[in-house]
Coordinates of N, CA and C in Angstrom, one line a residue:
M1130 N 4.4 -28.4 10.8 CA 3.0 -28.2 10.6 C 2.4 -29.5 10.0
P1131 N 1.3 -30.1 10.5 CA 0.6 -31.2 9.9 C 0.2 -30.8 8.5
R1132 N 0.1 -31.9 7.7 CA -0.2 -31.6 6.2 C -1.5 -30.9 6.1
S1133 N -2.6 -31.3 6.8 CA -3.9 -30.6 6.7 C -3.8 -29.1 7.0
K1134 N -3.0 -28.8 8.0 CA -2.8 -27.4 8.3 C -2.0 -26.6 7.3
Q1135 N -1.0 -27.3 6.7 CA -0.2 -26.7 5.6 C -1.1 -26.5 4.4
H1136 N -2.0 -27.4 4.1 CA -2.9 -27.3 3.0 C -3.9 -26.1 3.2
K1137 N -4.4 -26.0 4.4 CA -5.3 -24.9 4.7 C -4.6 -23.6 4.6
A1138 N -3.3 -23.5 5.1 CA -2.6 -22.3 5.1 C -2.3 -21.9 3.6
R1139 N -2.0 -22.8 2.8 CA -1.7 -22.5 1.3 C -3.0 -22.1 0.7
T1140 N -4.1 -22.7 1.0 CA -5.4 -22.4 0.4 C -5.8 -20.9 0.8
R1141 N -5.5 -20.6 2.1 CA -5.8 -19.3 2.5 C -5.0 -18.2 1.8
E1142 N -3.8 -18.5 1.5 CA -2.9 -17.6 0.8 C -3.4 -17.4 -0.7
R1143 N -3.9 -18.5 -1.3 CA -4.5 -18.4 -2.6 C -5.7 -17.4 -2.6
V1144 N -6.6 -17.6 -1.6 CA -7.7 -16.7 -1.5 C -7.3 -15.3 -1.3
I1145 N -6.3 -15.0 -0.5 CA -5.9 -13.6 -0.3 C -5.3 -13.0 -1.6
D1146 N -4.5 -13.8 -2.3 CA -4.0 -13.4 -3.6 C -5.1 -13.0 -4.6
A1147 N -6.1 -13.9 -4.7 CA -7.2 -13.7 -5.6 C -8.0 -12.5 -5.2
A1148 N -8.2 -12.3 -3.9 CA -9.0 -11.1 -3.4 C -8.2 -9.8 -3.7
A1149 N -6.9 -9.8 -3.5 CA -6.1 -8.6 -3.7 C -6.3 -8.2 -5.1
A1150 N -6.2 -9.1 -6.1 CA -6.3 -8.7 -7.5 C -7.7 -8.2 -7.8
R1151 N -8.7 -8.9 -7.2 CA -10.1 -8.5 -7.5 C -10.4 -7.1 -6.8
F1152 N -10.0 -6.9 -5.6 CA -10.3 -5.7 -4.9 C -9.6 -4.5 -5.6
R1153 N -8.4 -4.7 -6.0 CA -7.7 -3.6 -6.7 C -8.4 -3.3 -8.1
R1154 N -8.8 -4.3 -8.7 CA -9.3 -4.1 -10.1 C -10.8 -3.6 -10.1
E1155 N -11.6 -4.2 -9.2 CA -13.0 -3.9 -9.2 C -13.5 -3.0 -8.1
G1156 N -12.7 -2.9 -7.0 CA -13.2 -2.3 -5.8 C -13.8 -3.3 -4.9
F1157 N -13.9 -3.0 -3.6 CA -14.4 -3.9 -2.6 C -15.9 -4.3 -2.9
E1158 N -16.7 -3.3 -3.2 CA -18.2 -3.6 -3.3 C -18.5 -4.5 -4.5
R1159 N -17.8 -4.2 -5.6 CA -18.1 -5.0 -6.8 C -17.5 -6.4 -6.8
A1160 N -16.5 -6.6 -6.1 CA -15.8 -7.9 -6.0 C -16.7 -8.9 -5.3
R1161 N -17.1 -10.0 -6.0 CA -18.0 -11.0 -5.4 C -17.2 -12.1 -4.8
I1162 N -17.7 -12.6 -3.7 CA -17.0 -13.8 -3.1 C -16.9 -15.0 -4.0
D1163 N -18.0 -15.2 -4.7 CA -18.0 -16.3 -5.7 C -16.9 -16.2 -6.7
D1164 N -16.7 -15.0 -7.2 CA -15.8 -14.7 -8.3 C -14.3 -14.9 -7.8
L1165 N -14.0 -14.3 -6.6 CA -12.7 -14.3 -6.1 C -12.3 -15.8 -5.7
M1166 N -13.3 -16.5 -5.2 CA -13.0 -17.9 -4.9 C -12.8 -18.7 -6.1
A1167 N -13.5 -18.4 -7.2 CA -13.3 -19.1 -8.5 C -11.9 -18.8 -9.0
D1168 N -11.5 -17.5 -8.8 CA -10.1 -17.1 -9.3 C -9.1 -17.9 -8.5
A1169 N -9.4 -18.3 -7.3 CA -8.4 -19.1 -6.5 C -8.6 -20.6 -6.8
G1170 N -9.5 -21.0 -7.7 CA -9.8 -22.4 -8.0 C -10.6 -23.1 -6.9
L1171 N -11.4 -22.3 -6.2 CA -12.2 -22.9 -5.1 C -13.7 -22.5 -5.3
T1172 N -14.5 -23.0 -4.4 CA -15.9 -22.7 -4.4 C -16.2 -21.8 -3.2
R1173 N -17.4 -21.1 -3.3 CA -17.8 -20.2 -2.2 C -17.9 -20.9 -0.9
G1174 N -18.3 -22.2 -0.9 CA -18.5 -22.9 0.4 C -17.2 -22.9 1.2
G1175 N -16.0 -22.8 0.6 CA -14.8 -22.9 1.4 C -14.4 -21.5 2.0
F1176 N -15.1 -20.5 1.6 CA -14.6 -19.1 2.1 C -14.6 -19.0 3.6
Y1177 N -15.7 -19.4 4.2 CA -15.9 -19.2 5.6 C -15.1 -20.1 6.5
A1178 N -14.4 -21.0 5.9 CA -13.4 -21.8 6.7 C -12.1 -20.9 7.0
H1179 N -12.0 -19.8 6.2 CA -10.8 -19.0 6.4 C -11.1 -17.6 6.9
F1180 N -12.3 -17.0 6.5 CA -12.6 -15.6 6.9 C -14.0 -15.5 7.3
Q1181 N -14.3 -14.7 8.3 CA -15.6 -14.5 8.8 C -16.5 -13.7 7.8
S1182 N -15.8 -12.8 7.1 CA -16.6 -11.9 6.2 C -15.6 -11.4 5.1
K1183 N -16.2 -10.8 4.1 CA -15.4 -10.2 3.0 C -14.6 -9.0 3.6
G1184 N -15.2 -8.3 4.6 CA -14.4 -7.2 5.3 C -13.2 -7.7 6.0
D1185 N -13.3 -8.9 6.6 CA -12.1 -9.5 7.2 C -11.0 -9.8 6.2
L1186 N -11.5 -10.2 5.0 CA -10.5 -10.5 3.9 C -9.9 -9.2 3.4
L1187 N -10.6 -8.2 3.3 CA -10.0 -6.9 2.9 C -8.9 -6.5 3.9
T1188 N -9.2 -6.6 5.2 CA -8.2 -6.3 6.2 C -6.9 -7.1 6.0
E1189 N -7.0 -8.4 5.7 CA -5.9 -9.3 5.4 C -5.1 -8.8 4.2
V1190 N -5.9 -8.5 3.1 CA -5.2 -8.0 1.9 C -4.4 -6.7 2.2
I1191 N -4.9 -5.8 2.9 CA -4.2 -4.6 3.3 C -3.0 -4.9 4.1
S1192 N -3.1 -5.9 5.0 CA -2.0 -6.2 5.9 C -0.9 -6.9 5.2
S1193 N -1.2 -7.7 4.2 CA -0.1 -8.6 3.7 C 0.1 -8.6 2.2
R1194 N -0.6 -7.7 1.5 CA -0.4 -7.7 0.0 C -0.1 -6.2 -0.4
N1195 N 1.2 -5.9 -0.3 CA 1.6 -4.5 -0.7 C 2.9 -4.6 -1.5
D1196 N 2.8 -4.5 -2.8 CA 4.0 -4.7 -3.6 C 5.1 -3.7 -3.4
L1197 N 4.7 -2.4 -3.2 CA 5.8 -1.4 -2.9 C 6.5 -1.7 -1.6
L1198 N 5.8 -2.1 -0.6 CA 6.5 -2.4 0.7 C 7.3 -3.7 0.5
R1199 N 6.8 -4.7 -0.2 CA 7.5 -5.9 -0.4 C 8.9 -5.6 -1.1
R1200 N 8.9 -4.8 -2.1 CA 10.1 -4.5 -2.8 C 11.1 -3.8 -1.9
L1201 N 10.6 -2.9 -1.0 CA 11.5 -2.2 -0.1 C 12.1 -3.2 1.0
V1202 N 11.2 -4.0 1.5 CA 11.6 -5.0 2.5 C 12.6 -6.0 2.0
E1203 N 12.5 -6.4 0.7 CA 13.3 -7.4 0.2 C 14.7 -6.9 -0.3
R1204 N 15.0 -5.6 -0.1 CA 16.3 -5.1 -0.4 C 17.3 -5.9 0.4
P1205 N 18.5 -6.2 -0.2 CA 19.6 -6.8 0.7 C 19.9 -6.0 1.9
G1206 N 19.9 -6.6 3.1 CA 20.2 -5.8 4.3 C 19.0 -5.2 4.9
S1207 N 17.8 -5.3 4.3 CA 16.6 -4.7 4.9 C 16.1 -5.7 5.9
S1208 N 14.8 -5.5 6.3 CA 14.2 -6.1 7.4 C 13.4 -7.4 7.1
A1209 N 13.8 -8.0 6.0 CA 13.0 -9.2 5.6 C 13.0 -10.3 6.5
G1210 N 12.0 -11.1 6.6 CA 11.9 -12.3 7.4 C 11.2 -13.4 6.6
P1211 N 10.7 -14.5 7.3 CA 10.0 -15.5 6.6 C 8.7 -14.9 5.9
N1212 N 8.1 -14.0 6.5 CA 7.0 -13.3 5.9 C 7.4 -11.8 5.9
P1213 N 8.0 -11.3 4.8 CA 8.5 -9.9 4.8 C 7.5 -8.8 5.3
L1214 N 6.3 -8.9 4.8 CA 5.4 -7.8 5.2 C 5.0 -7.9 6.6
A1215 N 4.9 -9.1 7.2 CA 4.5 -9.3 8.6 C 5.6 -8.9 9.5
H1216 N 6.9 -8.9 9.0 CA 8.0 -8.6 9.9 C 8.5 -7.2 9.6
A1217 N 8.0 -6.5 8.7 CA 8.5 -5.1 8.4 C 8.2 -4.3 9.7
D1218 N 9.3 -3.6 10.1 CA 9.2 -2.9 11.4 C 8.9 -1.4 11.2
P1219 N 7.7 -0.9 11.7 CA 7.3 0.5 11.4 C 8.3 1.4 12.1
Q1220 N 9.1 1.0 13.0 CA 10.1 1.9 13.6 C 11.5 1.6 13.2
A1221 N 11.7 0.9 12.1 CA 13.0 0.4 11.7 C 14.0 1.6 11.5
G1222 N 13.5 2.6 10.8 CA 14.4 3.7 10.5 C 14.9 4.4 11.8
A1223 N 14.1 4.5 12.8 CA 14.5 5.2 14.0 C 15.6 4.5 14.8
R1224 N 15.7 3.2 14.6 CA 16.7 2.4 15.4 C 17.9 2.1 14.6
E1225 N 18.0 2.5 13.3 CA 19.2 2.3 12.6 C 20.4 3.0 13.2
P1226 N 21.6 2.5 13.0 CA 22.8 3.3 13.4 C 22.8 4.6 12.7
A1227 N 23.6 5.6 13.4 CA 23.6 6.9 12.8 C 24.5 7.0 11.6
R1228 N 24.0 6.4 10.5 CA 24.8 6.4 9.3 C 23.7 6.1 8.2
V1229 N 24.1 6.4 7.0 CA 23.3 6.2 5.8 C 23.8 4.9 5.1
N1230 N 23.0 3.9 5.0 CA 23.3 2.7 4.2 C 23.2 3.1 2.7
D1231 N 24.3 3.3 2.1 CA 24.3 3.7 0.7 C 23.6 2.7 -0.2
A1232 N 23.8 1.4 0.0 CA 23.1 0.4 -0.8 C 21.6 0.5 -0.7
L1233 N 21.2 0.5 0.6 CA 19.7 0.6 0.8 C 19.1 1.9 0.2
R1234 N 19.9 2.9 0.4 CA 19.4 4.2 -0.2 C 19.2 4.2 -1.7
A1235 N 20.2 3.7 -2.4 CA 20.2 3.6 -3.8 C 19.1 2.7 -4.3
Q1236 N 18.9 1.5 -3.6 CA 17.9 0.6 -4.0 C 16.5 1.2 -3.7
G1237 N 16.3 1.8 -2.6 CA 15.0 2.4 -2.3 C 14.6 3.5 -3.3
R1238 N 15.6 4.3 -3.7 CA 15.3 5.4 -4.6 C 15.0 4.8 -6.0
A1239 N 15.7 3.7 -6.4 CA 15.4 3.0 -7.7 C 14.0 2.5 -7.7
I1240 N 13.6 1.9 -6.5 CA 12.2 1.4 -6.4 C 11.2 2.5 -6.6
L1241 N 11.4 3.6 -5.9 CA 10.5 4.7 -6.0 C 10.5 5.3 -7.4
D1242 N 11.6 5.4 -8.0 CA 11.7 5.9 -9.4 C 10.9 5.0 -10.4
A1243 N 11.1 3.7 -10.2 CA 10.3 2.8 -11.1 C 8.8 2.9 -10.8
Y1244 N 8.5 3.1 -9.5 CA 7.1 3.1 -9.1 C 6.3 4.3 -9.8
V1245 N 7.0 5.4 -10.0 CA 6.3 6.5 -10.7 C 6.7 6.7 -12.1
T1246 N 7.4 5.8 -12.7 CA 7.8 5.8 -14.2 C 6.5 5.6 -15.0
P1247 N 6.2 6.5 -15.9 CA 4.9 6.3 -16.7 C 4.9 5.0 -17.4
E1248 N 6.0 4.6 -18.0 CA 6.0 3.3 -18.8 C 5.7 2.1 -18.0
Y1249 N 5.8 2.2 -16.7 CA 5.6 1.0 -15.8 C 4.2 0.9 -15.2
Q1250 N 3.4 1.9 -15.5 CA 2.1 2.0 -14.8 C 1.1 0.9 -15.1
R1251 N 1.3 0.2 -16.3 CA 0.4 -0.9 -16.5 C 0.7 -2.1 -15.6
F1252 N 1.8 -2.0 -14.9 CA 2.1 -3.0 -13.9 C 1.9 -2.5 -12.5
V1253 N 2.4 -1.2 -12.3 CA 2.3 -0.6 -10.9 C 0.9 -0.4 -10.5
G1254 N 0.1 0.3 -11.4 CA -1.3 0.7 -11.0 C -2.2 -0.5 -10.5
P1255 N -2.3 -1.5 -11.4 CA -3.2 -2.6 -11.0 C -2.7 -3.4 -9.8
G1256 N -1.4 -3.3 -9.5 CA -0.8 -4.1 -8.4 C -0.6 -3.4 -7.1
C1257 N -1.0 -2.1 -7.1 CA -0.6 -1.3 -5.9 C -1.8 -1.2 -4.9
T1258 N -1.7 -1.8 -3.8 CA -2.7 -1.8 -2.7 C -3.0 -0.3 -2.3
M1259 N -1.9 0.4 -2.1 CA -2.0 1.8 -1.6 C -2.8 2.7 -2.5
A1260 N -2.5 2.5 -3.8 CA -3.1 3.4 -4.8 C -4.6 3.0 -5.1
N1261 N -4.9 1.8 -4.8 CA -6.3 1.3 -5.2 C -7.2 1.2 -4.0
L1262 N -6.7 1.1 -2.8 CA -7.6 0.7 -1.7 C -7.7 1.7 -0.6
A1263 N -7.1 2.9 -0.7 CA -7.1 3.9 0.3 C -8.5 4.2 0.7
A1264 N -9.4 4.5 -0.2 CA -10.8 4.9 0.1 C -11.5 3.8 0.7
E1265 N -11.2 2.6 0.3 CA -11.9 1.4 0.8 C -11.5 1.2 2.3
A1266 N -10.3 1.4 2.6 CA -9.9 1.3 4.0 C -10.6 2.3 4.9
G1267 N -10.8 3.5 4.4 CA -11.4 4.6 5.2 C -12.9 4.3 5.5
R1268 N -13.5 3.5 4.6 CA -14.9 3.2 4.8 C -15.2 2.1 5.7
H1269 N -14.2 1.3 6.1 CA -14.4 0.1 6.9 C -14.1 0.4 8.4
G1270 N -14.1 -0.7 9.2 CA -14.1 -0.6 10.6 C -12.7 -0.4 11.1
D1271 N -12.6 -0.4 12.5 CA -11.3 -0.1 13.1 C -10.2 -1.1 12.7
D1272 N -10.5 -2.4 12.6 CA -9.5 -3.3 12.3 C -8.8 -3.0 10.9
T1273 N -9.7 -2.7 9.9 CA -9.2 -2.4 8.6 C -8.4 -1.1 8.6
R1274 N -8.8 -0.1 9.3 CA -8.1 1.2 9.4 C -6.8 1.0 10.1
Q1275 N -6.8 0.2 11.2 CA -5.6 -0.1 11.9 C -4.6 -0.8 11.0
A1276 N -5.0 -1.8 10.2 CA -4.2 -2.4 9.2 C -3.5 -1.5 8.3
W1277 N -4.3 -0.5 7.8 CA -3.8 0.5 6.9 C -2.8 1.4 7.6
R1278 N -3.0 1.8 8.8 CA -2.1 2.6 9.5 C -0.7 1.9 9.7
Q1279 N -0.8 0.6 10.0 CA 0.4 -0.2 10.2 C 1.2 -0.3 8.9
M1280 N 0.4 -0.5 7.8 CA 1.1 -0.7 6.6 C 1.8 0.6 6.2
L1281 N 1.2 1.7 6.4 CA 1.8 3.0 6.1 C 3.0 3.3 6.9
Q1282 N 2.9 2.9 8.2 CA 4.1 3.1 9.1 C 5.2 2.2 8.6
R1283 N 4.9 1.0 8.2 CA 6.0 0.1 7.7 C 6.6 0.7 6.4
L1284 N 5.9 1.2 5.6 CA 6.4 1.9 4.4 C 7.4 3.0 4.8
V1285 N 6.9 3.9 5.7 CA 7.8 5.0 6.1 C 9.1 4.4 6.8
G1286 N 8.9 3.4 7.6 CA 10.1 2.9 8.3 C 11.1 2.2 7.4
E1287 N 10.6 1.5 6.4 CA 11.5 0.9 5.4 C 12.2 1.9 4.6
L1288 N 11.6 3.0 4.2 CA 12.2 4.0 3.4 C 13.3 4.7 4.3
E1289 N 13.0 4.9 5.5 CA 13.9 5.5 6.4 C 15.2 4.7 6.6
R1290 N 15.1 3.4 6.5 CA 16.3 2.6 6.7 C 17.5 3.0 5.9
G1291 N 17.2 3.3 4.6 CA 18.3 3.7 3.7 C 18.6 5.1 3.8
E1292 N 17.7 6.0 4.1 CA 17.9 7.4 4.0 C 18.6 7.9 5.3
G1293 N 18.5 7.2 6.4 CA 19.3 7.6 7.6 C 18.4 8.4 8.6
P1294 N 19.0 8.7 9.8 CA 18.3 9.4 10.8 C 17.8 10.8 10.3
G1295 N 16.7 11.2 10.8 CA 16.1 12.5 10.5 C 15.4 12.5 9.2
S1296 N 15.2 11.4 8.5 CA 14.6 11.3 7.2 C 13.1 11.0 7.2
R1297 N 12.5 10.9 8.4 CA 11.1 10.5 8.5 C 10.2 11.4 7.7
Q1298 N 10.4 12.7 7.9 CA 9.5 13.7 7.3 C 9.6 13.6 5.7
A1299 N 10.9 13.5 5.2 CA 11.1 13.4 3.8 C 10.5 12.1 3.3
A1300 N 10.6 11.0 4.0 CA 10.0 9.7 3.6 C 8.5 9.8 3.5
M1301 N 7.9 10.5 4.4 CA 6.4 10.7 4.4 C 6.0 11.5 3.1
Q1302 N 6.8 12.6 2.9 CA 6.5 13.5 1.8 C 6.6 12.7 0.4
V1303 N 7.7 11.9 0.2 CA 7.8 11.3 -1.1 C 6.8 10.2 -1.2
L1304 N 6.5 9.5 -0.1 CA 5.4 8.4 -0.3 C 4.1 9.1 -0.6
A1305 N 3.7 10.2 0.0 CA 2.5 10.8 -0.3 C 2.5 11.3 -1.7
M1306 N 3.6 11.8 -2.2 CA 3.7 12.3 -3.6 C 3.6 11.1 -4.6
A1307 N 4.3 10.1 -4.3 CA 4.4 9.0 -5.2 C 3.1 8.2 -5.3
I1308 N 2.5 7.8 -4.1 CA 1.3 7.1 -4.1 C 0.1 8.0 -4.6
G1309 N 0.2 9.3 -4.3 CA -0.9 10.2 -4.8 C -0.8 10.3 -6.3
A1310 N 0.4 10.4 -6.9 CA 0.6 10.5 -8.3 C 0.0 9.2 -9.0
V1311 N 0.4 8.1 -8.5 CA -0.1 6.8 -9.1 C -1.6 6.7 -9.0
T1312 N -2.2 7.2 -7.9 CA -3.6 7.1 -7.7 C -4.3 8.0 -8.7
L1313 N -3.8 9.3 -8.9 CA -4.4 10.2 -9.8 C -4.3 9.8 -11.2
A1314 N -3.1 9.2 -11.6 CA -2.8 8.8 -12.9 C -3.7 7.6 -13.3
R1315 N -4.2 6.8 -12.3 CA -5.1 5.7 -12.6 C -6.4 6.2 -13.2
G1316 N -6.8 7.4 -12.9 CA -8.0 7.9 -13.4 C -7.9 8.4 -14.8
C1317 N -6.7 8.6 -15.3 CA -6.6 9.1 -16.7 C -5.4 8.3 -17.4
P1318 N -5.5 7.0 -17.5 CA -4.4 6.2 -18.0 C -4.1 6.5 -19.4
D1319 N -2.8 6.3 -19.8 CA -2.4 6.5 -21.2 C -2.6 7.9 -21.7
S1320 N -2.6 8.9 -20.8 CA -2.8 10.3 -21.2 C -1.6 11.1 -21.0
D1321 N -1.5 12.2 -21.7 CA -0.4 13.2 -21.5 C -0.4 13.7 -20.1
L1322 N -1.5 14.0 -19.6 CA -1.6 14.5 -18.2 C -1.1 13.5 -17.2
A1323 N -1.4 12.3 -17.3 CA -0.9 11.3 -16.4 C 0.7 11.2 -16.5
T1324 N 1.2 11.2 -17.7 CA 2.6 11.2 -17.9 C 3.3 12.4 -17.3
E1325 N 2.7 13.6 -17.5 CA 3.3 14.8 -17.0 C 3.3 14.7 -15.4
L1326 N 2.2 14.3 -14.9 CA 2.1 14.2 -13.4 C 3.1 13.2 -12.8
L1327 N 3.2 12.1 -13.4 CA 4.2 11.1 -12.9 C 5.6 11.6 -13.1
D1328 N 5.9 12.1 -14.2 CA 7.3 12.6 -14.5 C 7.6 13.7 -13.5
S1329 N 6.7 14.6 -13.2 CA 7.0 15.7 -12.2 C 7.3 15.2 -10.9
V1330 N 6.6 14.1 -10.4 CA 6.9 13.5 -9.1 C 8.2 12.8 -9.2
R1331 N 8.4 12.1 -10.3 CA 9.7 11.3 -10.4 C 10.9 12.3 -10.3
R1332 N 10.8 13.5 -10.8 CA 11.9 14.4 -10.7 C 12.0 15.0 -9.3
A1333 N 10.9 15.1 -8.6 CA 10.8 15.7 -7.2 C 11.3 14.8 -6.1
V1334 N 11.1 13.4 -6.3 CA 11.4 12.5 -5.2 C 12.9 12.6 -4.7
P1335 N 13.9 12.6 -5.6 CA 15.3 12.7 -5.0 C 15.5 14.1 -4.4
V1336 N 14.9 15.1 -4.9 CA 15.1 16.4 -4.4 C 14.6 16.5 -3.0
V1337 N 13.4 15.9 -2.8 CA 12.8 15.9 -1.4 C 13.6 15.1 -0.5
L1338 N 14.0 13.9 -0.9 CA 14.8 13.0 -0.1 C 16.1 13.6 0.3
D1339 N 16.7 14.5 -0.5 CA 18.0 15.1 -0.2 C 17.8 16.3 0.7
G1340 N 16.7 16.9 0.7 CA 16.5 18.1 1.5 C 15.2 18.2 2.3
G1341 N 14.2 17.5 1.8 CA 12.9 17.6 2.5 C 12.2 19.0 2.2
L1342 N 11.0 19.1 2.6 CA 10.3 20.3 2.5 C 10.0 20.9 3.8
D1343 N 9.9 22.2 3.9 CA 9.6 22.9 5.2 C 8.2 22.5 5.7
T1344 N 8.1 22.3 7.0 CA 6.8 22.0 7.6 C 6.0 23.3 7.6
P1345 N 4.8 23.4 7.0 CA 4.1 24.6 6.9 C 3.4 24.9 8.3
G1346 N 3.1 26.2 8.4 CA 2.4 26.6 9.6 C 0.9 26.3 9.4
P1347 N 0.1 26.7 10.4 CA -1.3 26.4 10.3 C -1.9 27.0 9.0
G1348 N -2.7 26.2 8.3 CA -3.3 26.7 7.1 C -4.6 27.3 7.3
R1349 N -5.1 28.0 6.3 CA -6.5 28.5 6.3 C -7.5 27.4 6.4
M1350 N -8.6 27.7 7.0 CA -9.7 26.7 7.1 C -10.2 26.3 5.7
Y1351 N -10.3 25.0 5.5 CA -10.9 24.6 4.2 C -12.3 25.1 4.0
P1352 N -12.6 25.6 2.8 CA -14.0 26.1 2.6 C -15.0 25.1 3.0
G1353 N -16.0 25.6 3.8 CA -17.1 24.7 4.3 C -16.8 23.9 5.5
A1354 N -15.5 23.9 5.9 CA -15.2 23.0 7.0 C -15.8 23.4 8.3
Q1355 N -15.9 24.7 8.6 CA -16.4 25.2 9.9 C -17.9 24.8 10.0
A1356 N -18.6 25.0 8.9 CA -20.0 24.7 8.9 C -20.4 23.2 9.0
S1357 N -19.4 22.4 8.7 CA -19.7 20.9 8.7 C -19.0 20.2 9.8
Q1358 N -18.4 20.9 10.8 CA -17.6 20.3 11.8 C -18.4 19.3 12.6
G1359 N -19.7 19.5 12.7 CA -20.5 18.6 13.5 C -20.8 17.3 12.8
N1360 N -20.6 17.3 11.4 CA -20.9 16.1 10.6 C -19.9 16.1 9.5
P1361 N -18.8 15.2 9.6 CA -17.8 15.2 8.6 C -18.2 14.8 7.2
N1362 N -19.5 14.3 7.1 CA -20.0 13.8 5.8 C -20.8 14.9 5.1
E1363 N -20.8 16.1 5.7 CA -21.6 17.2 5.1 C -20.7 18.4 4.9
G1364 N -21.0 19.2 3.9 CA -20.4 20.4 3.7 C -19.0 20.3 2.9
G1365 N -18.5 21.4 2.4 CA -17.2 21.4 1.8 C -17.4 20.8 0.3
P1366 N -16.6 21.4 -0.6 CA -16.7 21.0 -2.0 C -16.1 19.6 -2.1
S1367 N -16.5 18.9 -3.1 CA -16.0 17.5 -3.4 C -15.1 17.6 -4.6

């Protein structure tokens, strides 16, 4: 790659890193282009050489800056490549040989255990794209939501790699529990409630991975859902 292209690529990565930190900390709307460019050691004028809009930058952050996925991908024997997040395979678990890779399983469970450990939340919470940007992804366009879907598929696929065939449902369950617990705990940091919530999920993760949960039948309609079916933004308690 010519030097000028290398420099542009490195600069682009700096902008994405700065934006990821800003978006997680302040939210998409509050994060200003001037500020995130300053965080990257650049001026606003250089932004549009790399991205068409702040929304495009959000899509790139979701696609390529996920610490939980990075840790799972970088396990020895996992699906890492030159760009681990870009090469993570959403269907990896389904194509693994019919065996459980004990090392990958132990490493994956250790990563999930650390992720929901209360003492680590000062690192996990601010650095987790999934826990901080889920609502942002849902408010944006198709490209952003597609990036979110792909990232979630990659997380499930990576967790499946160590747990073995038939573990997809359990992988989804523990990811929903773990990411949900970190998200909720972010709203009441350093509290007994946050610690209790995280500890309860930490105990549940290996139980679910070992046996999973039964798939429920059709549930009762959520209160207010029928009245608001014509407009998903109306009706129902918040």
